[in-house]
Short mmCIF file of C-alpha atoms and ligand atoms in Angstrom, two decimals:
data_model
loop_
_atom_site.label_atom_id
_atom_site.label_comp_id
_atom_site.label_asym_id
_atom_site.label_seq_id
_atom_site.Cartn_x
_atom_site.Cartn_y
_atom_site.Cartn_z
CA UNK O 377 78.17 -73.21 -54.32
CA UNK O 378 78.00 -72.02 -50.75
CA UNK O 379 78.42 -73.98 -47.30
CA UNK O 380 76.25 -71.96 -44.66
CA UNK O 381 76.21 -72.78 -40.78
CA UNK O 382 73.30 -71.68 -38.22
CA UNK O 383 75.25 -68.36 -38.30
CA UNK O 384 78.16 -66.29 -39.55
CA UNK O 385 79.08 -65.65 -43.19
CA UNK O 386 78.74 -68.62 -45.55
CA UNK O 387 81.69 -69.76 -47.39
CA UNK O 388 82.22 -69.87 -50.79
CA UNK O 389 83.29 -73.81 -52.03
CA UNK O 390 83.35 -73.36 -55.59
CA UNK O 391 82.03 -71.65 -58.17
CA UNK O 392 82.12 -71.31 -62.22
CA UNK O 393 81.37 -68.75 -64.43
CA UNK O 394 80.39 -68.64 -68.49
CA UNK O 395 81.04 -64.99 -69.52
CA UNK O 396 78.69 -64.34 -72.71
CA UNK O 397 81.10 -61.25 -73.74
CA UNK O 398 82.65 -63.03 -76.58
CA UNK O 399 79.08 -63.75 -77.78
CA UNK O 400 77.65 -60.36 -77.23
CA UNK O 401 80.08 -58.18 -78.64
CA UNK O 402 79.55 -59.95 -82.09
CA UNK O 403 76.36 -58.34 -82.12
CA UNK O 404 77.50 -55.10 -80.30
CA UNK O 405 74.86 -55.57 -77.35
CA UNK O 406 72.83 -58.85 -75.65
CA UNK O 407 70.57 -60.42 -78.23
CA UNK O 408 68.07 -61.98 -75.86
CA UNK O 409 67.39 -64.79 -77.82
CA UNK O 410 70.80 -65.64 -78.43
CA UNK O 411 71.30 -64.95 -74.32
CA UNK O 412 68.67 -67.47 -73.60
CA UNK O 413 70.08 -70.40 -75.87
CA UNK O 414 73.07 -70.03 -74.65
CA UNK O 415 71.76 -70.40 -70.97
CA UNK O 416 70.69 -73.72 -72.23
CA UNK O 417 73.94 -75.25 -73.72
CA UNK O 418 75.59 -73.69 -70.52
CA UNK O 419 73.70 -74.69 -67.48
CA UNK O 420 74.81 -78.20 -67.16
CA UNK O 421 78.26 -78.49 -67.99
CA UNK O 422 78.98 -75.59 -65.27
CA UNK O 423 76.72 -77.25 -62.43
CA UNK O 424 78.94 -79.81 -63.25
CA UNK O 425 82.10 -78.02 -63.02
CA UNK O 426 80.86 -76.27 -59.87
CA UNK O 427 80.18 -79.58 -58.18
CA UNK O 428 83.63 -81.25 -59.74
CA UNK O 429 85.33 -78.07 -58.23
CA UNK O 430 84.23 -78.62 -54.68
CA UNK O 431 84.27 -82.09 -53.91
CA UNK O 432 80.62 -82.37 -53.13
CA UNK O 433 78.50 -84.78 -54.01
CA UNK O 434 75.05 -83.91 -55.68
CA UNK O 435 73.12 -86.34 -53.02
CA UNK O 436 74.62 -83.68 -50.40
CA UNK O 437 73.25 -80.43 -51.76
CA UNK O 438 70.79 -79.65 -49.61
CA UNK O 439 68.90 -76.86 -51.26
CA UNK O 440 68.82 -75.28 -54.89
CA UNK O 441 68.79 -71.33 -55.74
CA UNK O 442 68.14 -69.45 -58.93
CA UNK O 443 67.88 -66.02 -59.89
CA UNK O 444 63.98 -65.60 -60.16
CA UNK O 445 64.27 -62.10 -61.18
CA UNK O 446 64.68 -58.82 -62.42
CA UNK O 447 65.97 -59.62 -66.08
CA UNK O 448 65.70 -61.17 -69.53
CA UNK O 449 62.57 -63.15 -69.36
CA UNK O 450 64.14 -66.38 -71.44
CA UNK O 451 67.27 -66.41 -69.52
CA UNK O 452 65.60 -66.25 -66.21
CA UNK O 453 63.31 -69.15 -67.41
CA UNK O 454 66.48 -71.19 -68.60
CA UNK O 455 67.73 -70.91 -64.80
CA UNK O 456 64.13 -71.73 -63.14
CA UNK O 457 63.69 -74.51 -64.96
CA UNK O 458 67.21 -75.90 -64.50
CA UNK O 459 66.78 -75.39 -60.56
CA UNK O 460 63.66 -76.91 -60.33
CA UNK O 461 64.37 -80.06 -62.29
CA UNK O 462 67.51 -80.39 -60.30
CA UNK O 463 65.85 -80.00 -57.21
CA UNK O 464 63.05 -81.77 -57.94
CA UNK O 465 65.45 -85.05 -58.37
CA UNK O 466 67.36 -84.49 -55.66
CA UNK O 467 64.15 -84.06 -53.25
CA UNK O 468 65.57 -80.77 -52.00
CA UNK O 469 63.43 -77.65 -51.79
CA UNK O 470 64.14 -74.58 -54.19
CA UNK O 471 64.83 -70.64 -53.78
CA UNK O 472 64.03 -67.99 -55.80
CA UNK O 473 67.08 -65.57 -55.37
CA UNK O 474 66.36 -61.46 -56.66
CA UNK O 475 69.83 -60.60 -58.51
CA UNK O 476 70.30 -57.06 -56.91
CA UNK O 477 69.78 -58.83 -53.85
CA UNK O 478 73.00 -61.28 -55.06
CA UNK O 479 75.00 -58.16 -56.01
CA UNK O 480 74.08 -56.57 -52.86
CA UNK O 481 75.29 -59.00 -50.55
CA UNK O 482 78.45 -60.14 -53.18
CA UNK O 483 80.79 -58.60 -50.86
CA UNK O 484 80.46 -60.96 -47.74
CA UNK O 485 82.56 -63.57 -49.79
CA UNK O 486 85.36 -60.88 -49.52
CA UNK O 487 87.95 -61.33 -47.69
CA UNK O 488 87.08 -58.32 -45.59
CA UNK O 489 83.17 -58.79 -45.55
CA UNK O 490 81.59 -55.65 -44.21
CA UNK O 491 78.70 -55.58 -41.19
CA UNK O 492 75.43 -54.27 -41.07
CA UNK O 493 74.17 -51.20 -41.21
CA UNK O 494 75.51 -50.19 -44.42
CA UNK O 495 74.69 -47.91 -47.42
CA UNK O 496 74.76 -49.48 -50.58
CA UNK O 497 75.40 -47.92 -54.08
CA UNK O 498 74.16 -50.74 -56.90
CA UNK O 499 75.40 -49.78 -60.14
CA UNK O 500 74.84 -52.16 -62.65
CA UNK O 501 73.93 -52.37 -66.38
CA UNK O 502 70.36 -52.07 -65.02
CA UNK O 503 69.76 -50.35 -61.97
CA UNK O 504 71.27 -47.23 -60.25
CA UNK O 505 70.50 -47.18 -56.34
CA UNK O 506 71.34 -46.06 -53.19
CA UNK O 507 70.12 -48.49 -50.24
CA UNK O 508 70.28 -47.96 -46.42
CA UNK O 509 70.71 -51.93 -45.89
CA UNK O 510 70.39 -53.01 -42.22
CA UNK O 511 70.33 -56.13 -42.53
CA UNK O 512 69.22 -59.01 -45.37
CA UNK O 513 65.89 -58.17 -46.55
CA UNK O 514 66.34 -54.98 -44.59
CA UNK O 515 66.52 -52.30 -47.40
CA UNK O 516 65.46 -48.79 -47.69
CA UNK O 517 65.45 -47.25 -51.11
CA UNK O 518 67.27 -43.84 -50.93
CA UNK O 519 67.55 -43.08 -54.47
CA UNK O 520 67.71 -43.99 -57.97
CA UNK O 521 67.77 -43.31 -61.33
CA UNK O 522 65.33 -41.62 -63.44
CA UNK O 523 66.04 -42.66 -66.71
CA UNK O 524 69.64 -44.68 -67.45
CA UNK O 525 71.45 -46.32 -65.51
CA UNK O 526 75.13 -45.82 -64.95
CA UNK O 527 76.03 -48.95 -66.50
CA UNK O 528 73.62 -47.83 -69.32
CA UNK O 529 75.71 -44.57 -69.65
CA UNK O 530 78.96 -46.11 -70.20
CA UNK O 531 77.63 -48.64 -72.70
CA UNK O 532 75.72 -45.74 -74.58
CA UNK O 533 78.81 -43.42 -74.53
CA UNK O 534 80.97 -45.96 -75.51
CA UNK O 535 79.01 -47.30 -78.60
CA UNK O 536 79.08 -43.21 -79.55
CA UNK O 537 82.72 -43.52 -79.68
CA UNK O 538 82.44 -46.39 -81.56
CA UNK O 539 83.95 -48.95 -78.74
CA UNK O 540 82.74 -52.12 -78.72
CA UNK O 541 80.96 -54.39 -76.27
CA UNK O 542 80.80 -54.02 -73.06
CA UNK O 543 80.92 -50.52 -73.30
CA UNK O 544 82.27 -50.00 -69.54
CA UNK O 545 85.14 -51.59 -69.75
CA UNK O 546 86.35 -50.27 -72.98
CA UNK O 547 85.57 -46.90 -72.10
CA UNK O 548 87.16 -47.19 -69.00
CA UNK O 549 90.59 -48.40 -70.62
CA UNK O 550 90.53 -45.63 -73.65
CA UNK O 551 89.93 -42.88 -70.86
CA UNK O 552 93.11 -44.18 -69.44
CA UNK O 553 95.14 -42.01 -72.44
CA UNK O 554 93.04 -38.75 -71.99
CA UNK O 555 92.32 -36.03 -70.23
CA UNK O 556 89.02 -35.37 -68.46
CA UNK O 557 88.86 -31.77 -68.52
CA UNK O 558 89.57 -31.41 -72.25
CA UNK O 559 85.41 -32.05 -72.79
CA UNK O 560 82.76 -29.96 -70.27
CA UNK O 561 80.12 -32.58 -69.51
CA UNK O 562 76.89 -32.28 -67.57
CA UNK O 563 76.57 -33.64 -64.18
CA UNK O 564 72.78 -33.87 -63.97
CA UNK O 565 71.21 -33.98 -60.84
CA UNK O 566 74.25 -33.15 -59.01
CA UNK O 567 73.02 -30.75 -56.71
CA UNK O 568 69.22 -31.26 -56.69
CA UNK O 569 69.14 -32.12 -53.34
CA UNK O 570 68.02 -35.43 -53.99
CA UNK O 571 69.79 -39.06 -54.06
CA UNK O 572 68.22 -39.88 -57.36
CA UNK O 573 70.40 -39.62 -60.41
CA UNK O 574 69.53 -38.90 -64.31
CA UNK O 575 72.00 -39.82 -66.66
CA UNK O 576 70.19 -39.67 -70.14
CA UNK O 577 71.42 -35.84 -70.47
CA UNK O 578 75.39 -37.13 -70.44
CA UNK O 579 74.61 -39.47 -73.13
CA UNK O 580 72.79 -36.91 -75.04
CA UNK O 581 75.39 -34.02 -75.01
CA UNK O 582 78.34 -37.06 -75.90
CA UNK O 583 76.53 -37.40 -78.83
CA UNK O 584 76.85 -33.70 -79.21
CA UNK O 585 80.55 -34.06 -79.00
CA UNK O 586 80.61 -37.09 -80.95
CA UNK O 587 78.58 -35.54 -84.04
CA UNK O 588 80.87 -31.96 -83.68
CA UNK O 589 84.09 -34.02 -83.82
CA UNK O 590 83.06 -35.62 -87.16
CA UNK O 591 83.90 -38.78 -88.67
CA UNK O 592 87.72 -37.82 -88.72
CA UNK O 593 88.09 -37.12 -84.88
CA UNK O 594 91.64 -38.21 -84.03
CA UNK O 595 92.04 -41.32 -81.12
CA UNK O 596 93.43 -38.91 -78.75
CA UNK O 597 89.91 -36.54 -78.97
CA UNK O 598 88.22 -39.91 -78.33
CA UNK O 599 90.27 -40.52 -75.59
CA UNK O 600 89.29 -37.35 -73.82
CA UNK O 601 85.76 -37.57 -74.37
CA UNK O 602 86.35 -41.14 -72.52
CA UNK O 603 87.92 -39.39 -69.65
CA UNK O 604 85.52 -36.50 -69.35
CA UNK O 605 82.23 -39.04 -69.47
CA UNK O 606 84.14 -41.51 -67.10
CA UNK O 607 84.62 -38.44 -64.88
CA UNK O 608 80.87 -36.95 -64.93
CA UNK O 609 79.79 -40.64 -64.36
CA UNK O 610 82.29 -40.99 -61.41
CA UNK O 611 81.31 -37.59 -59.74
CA UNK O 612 78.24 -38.02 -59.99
CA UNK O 613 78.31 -41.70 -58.07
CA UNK O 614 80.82 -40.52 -55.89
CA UNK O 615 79.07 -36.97 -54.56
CA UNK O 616 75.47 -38.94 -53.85
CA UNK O 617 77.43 -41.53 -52.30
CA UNK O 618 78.72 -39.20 -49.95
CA UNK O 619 75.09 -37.13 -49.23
CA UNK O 620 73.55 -40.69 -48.86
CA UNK O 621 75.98 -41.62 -46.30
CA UNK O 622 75.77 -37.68 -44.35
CA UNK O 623 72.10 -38.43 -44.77
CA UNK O 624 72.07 -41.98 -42.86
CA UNK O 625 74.40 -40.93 -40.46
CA UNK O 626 76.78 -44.32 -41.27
CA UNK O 627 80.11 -45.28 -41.42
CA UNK O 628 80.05 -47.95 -44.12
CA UNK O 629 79.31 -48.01 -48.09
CA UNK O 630 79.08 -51.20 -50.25
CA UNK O 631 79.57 -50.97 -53.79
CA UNK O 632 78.28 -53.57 -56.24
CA UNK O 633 77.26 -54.20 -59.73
CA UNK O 634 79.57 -54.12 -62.93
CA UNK O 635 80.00 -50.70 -62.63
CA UNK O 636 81.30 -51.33 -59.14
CA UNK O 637 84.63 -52.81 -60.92
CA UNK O 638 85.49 -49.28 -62.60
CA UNK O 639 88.96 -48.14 -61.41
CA UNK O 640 88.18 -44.61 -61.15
CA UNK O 641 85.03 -44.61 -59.04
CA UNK O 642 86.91 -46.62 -56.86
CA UNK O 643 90.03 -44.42 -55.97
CA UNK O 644 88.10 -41.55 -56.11
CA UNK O 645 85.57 -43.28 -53.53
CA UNK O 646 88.25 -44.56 -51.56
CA UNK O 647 89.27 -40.92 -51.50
CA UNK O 648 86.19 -39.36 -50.38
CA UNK O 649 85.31 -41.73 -47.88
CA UNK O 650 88.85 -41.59 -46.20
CA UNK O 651 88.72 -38.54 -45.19
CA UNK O 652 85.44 -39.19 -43.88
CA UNK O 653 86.26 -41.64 -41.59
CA UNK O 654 84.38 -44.06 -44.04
CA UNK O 655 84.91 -47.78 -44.63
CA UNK O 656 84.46 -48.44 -48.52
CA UNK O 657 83.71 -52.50 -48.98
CA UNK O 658 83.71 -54.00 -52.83
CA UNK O 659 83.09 -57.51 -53.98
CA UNK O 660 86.00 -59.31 -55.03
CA UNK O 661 86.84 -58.16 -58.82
CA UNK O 662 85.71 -61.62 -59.97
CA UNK O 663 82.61 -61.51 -58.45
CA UNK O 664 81.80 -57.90 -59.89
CA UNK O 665 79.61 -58.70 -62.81
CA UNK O 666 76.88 -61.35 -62.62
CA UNK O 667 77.72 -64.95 -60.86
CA UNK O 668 76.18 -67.69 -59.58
CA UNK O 669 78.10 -67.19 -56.16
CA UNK O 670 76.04 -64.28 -55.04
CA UNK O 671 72.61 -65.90 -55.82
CA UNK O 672 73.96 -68.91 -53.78
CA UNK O 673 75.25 -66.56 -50.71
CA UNK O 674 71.80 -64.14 -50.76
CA UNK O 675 69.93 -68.10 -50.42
CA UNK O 676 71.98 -68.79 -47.52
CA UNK O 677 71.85 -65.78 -45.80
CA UNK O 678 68.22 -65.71 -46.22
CA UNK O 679 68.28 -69.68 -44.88
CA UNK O 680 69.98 -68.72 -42.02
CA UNK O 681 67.54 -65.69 -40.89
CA UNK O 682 64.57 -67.73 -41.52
CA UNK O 683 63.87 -65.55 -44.57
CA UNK O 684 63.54 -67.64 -47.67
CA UNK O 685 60.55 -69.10 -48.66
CA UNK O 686 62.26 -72.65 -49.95
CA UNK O 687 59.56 -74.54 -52.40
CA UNK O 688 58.96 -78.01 -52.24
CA UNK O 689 56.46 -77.46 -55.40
CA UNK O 690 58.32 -76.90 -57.91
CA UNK O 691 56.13 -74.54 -59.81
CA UNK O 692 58.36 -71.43 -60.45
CA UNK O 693 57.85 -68.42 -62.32
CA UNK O 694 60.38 -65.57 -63.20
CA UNK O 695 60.22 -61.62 -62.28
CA UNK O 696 61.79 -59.74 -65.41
CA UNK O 697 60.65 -56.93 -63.18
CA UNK O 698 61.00 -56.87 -59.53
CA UNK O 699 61.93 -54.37 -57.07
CA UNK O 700 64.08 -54.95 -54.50
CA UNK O 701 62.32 -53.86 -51.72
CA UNK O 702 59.54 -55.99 -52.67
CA UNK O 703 61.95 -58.96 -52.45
O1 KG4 I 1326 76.09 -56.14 -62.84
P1 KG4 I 1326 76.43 -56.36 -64.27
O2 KG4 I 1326 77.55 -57.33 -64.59
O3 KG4 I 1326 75.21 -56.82 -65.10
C1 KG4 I 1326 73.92 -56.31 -64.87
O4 KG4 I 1326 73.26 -56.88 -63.99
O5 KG4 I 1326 73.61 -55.31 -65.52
O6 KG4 I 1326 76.81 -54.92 -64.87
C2 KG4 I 1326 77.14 -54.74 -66.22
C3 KG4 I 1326 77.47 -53.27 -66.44
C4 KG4 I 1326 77.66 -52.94 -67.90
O7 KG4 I 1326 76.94 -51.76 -68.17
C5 KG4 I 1326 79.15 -52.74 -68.02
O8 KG4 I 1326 79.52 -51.85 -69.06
C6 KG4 I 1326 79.48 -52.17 -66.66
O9 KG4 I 1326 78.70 -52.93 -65.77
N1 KG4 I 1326 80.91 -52.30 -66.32
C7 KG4 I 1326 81.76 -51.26 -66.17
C8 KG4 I 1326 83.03 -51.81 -65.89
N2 KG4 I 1326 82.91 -53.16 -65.89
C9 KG4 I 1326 81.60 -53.45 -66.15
N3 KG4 I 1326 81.53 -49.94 -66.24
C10 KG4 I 1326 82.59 -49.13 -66.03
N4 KG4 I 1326 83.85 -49.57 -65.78
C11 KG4 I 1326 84.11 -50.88 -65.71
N5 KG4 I 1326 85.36 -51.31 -65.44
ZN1 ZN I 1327 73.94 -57.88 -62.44
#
């Protein structure tokens, strides 16, 4: 939940978060059925935390956003349909939020928000972009994946080394105890000259690895494999970062998405853009992974430009596919 004046950042009052981890990694992935049900036995009990946690009343909320869109058709539904009945019995209008757009902008409840212009690196379980973001609604794809995304490549790898769900995380802690350089990884599209990025080749030569090791490879081979794939991941993220910044011509990069919270891309960002002269701005770690905060925050910021389209109707739909730009 989000208080927004005319102008300036809006501040965060509360918010609440169900993580579906525990849920998920019984099944070693997101079963979307199971995703969507628990959406429903969710929903209300956290609104109700949410408004508990900030001291507002419901008759003061003055409008209602959802994440309309890109994503798992039933648990995008679940959402909709919560907004609208909420909104529709409070007599306030509704917003249709895109979730990139949420990540995107997740960093202005920072404590050191950046300012526009900005490049933007999205890596989430989903989507792999660069953005030239001047402002909200402002966006300028620069590049993206071709097949997975980076998110996608950790999960992948990680369920090849038999680590269990979410992959990124897990991989990310075992890579801790290795050592990158002991496995020779691809880096595709490294130097094509582009900003898009491919990272279906990684996952295809881990397997390699994987099925050369045997079902006998020790925890420390595992361990390096982690490394090296966390590294050719990292590089990857890190060198287009760099060209897409060289290629704007600015000063600031915003990271965001789940992949955003991955220790090693960060100090090796942090690196790279220090000697640059580059100012590297991340959500807070909380607010990393999916959250209602950042769908609240992109609906104010689009309230306060004049740029949301609030609905008085009540008739919503859901965008399991949406691009941003289109947003
Ligand atoms: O943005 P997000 O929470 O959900 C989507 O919208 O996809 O991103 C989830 C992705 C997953 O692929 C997860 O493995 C990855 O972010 N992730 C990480 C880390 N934490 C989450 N990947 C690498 N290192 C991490 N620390
Ligand atoms: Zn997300």
């Amino acid at each position: 939940m989000v208080e927004c004046g005319a102008t300036g950042v809006p501040a965060l009052l509360a918010d609440a978060l169900h993580s579906q981890i525990d849920m998920h990694h019984a099944y070693g992935g997101v079963v979307p059925e199971l995703a969507s049900r628990d959406h429903i036995r969710r929903v209300l009990p956290l609104t109700r935390q949410v408004l508990a946690k900030s001291r507002v009343a419901i008759d003061d909320v003055d409008v209602v956003a959802f994440t309309q869109g890109p994503g798992l058709a039933g648990a995008l539904l679940v959402g909709a349909g919560f907004a609208c009945a909420l909104a529709a019995a409070l007599g306030v209008p509704v917003i249709g939020v895109h979730h990139l757009e949420g990540h995107l902008l997740s960093p202005f409840l920072s404590a050191d928000p950046p300012e526009f212009p900005f490049v933007a690196l999205l890596v989430s379980g989903g989507h792999t972009q660069l953005m030239r973001v001047d402002d909200v609604a402002s966006y300028e794809l620069l590049g993206e994946t071709i097949d997975d995304a980076a998110g996608e490549a950790f999960d992948k790898s990680a369920k090849l080394l038999g680590l269990g769900y979410p992959g990124g995380p897990a991989l990310a802690r075992l890579a801790e105890f290795g050592d990158a350089s002991v496995f020779d990884l691809p880096r595709p599209l490294l130097h094509s000259g582009t900003l898009d990025f491919s990272f279906a080749g990684l996952k295809t030569a881990v397997r390699t690895h994987v099925l050369k090791l045997g079902s006998n490879v020790c925890e420390q081979d595992k361990a390096h494999l982690a490394a090296a794939t966390q590294q050719a991941i990292v590089d990857v993220l890190v060198r287009k970062s760099i060209a897409a910044l060289k290629a704007t011509g600015l000063k600031r990069l915003v990271v965001a998405g789940g992949v955003g919270a991955n220790t090693r891309l960060r100090e090796q960002l942090n690196a790279e853009c220090a000697k640059r002269g580059i100012k590297v701005h991340y959500p807070e770690l909380a607010l990393c992974s999916d959250n209602g905060a950042m769908i609240a925050l992109a609906a104010a910021m689009r309230l306060q430009r004049g740029l949301a389209k609030p609905q008085l109707d009540y008739a919503f739909n859901v965008l399991p596919r949406w691009p941003l730009h289109a947003a």
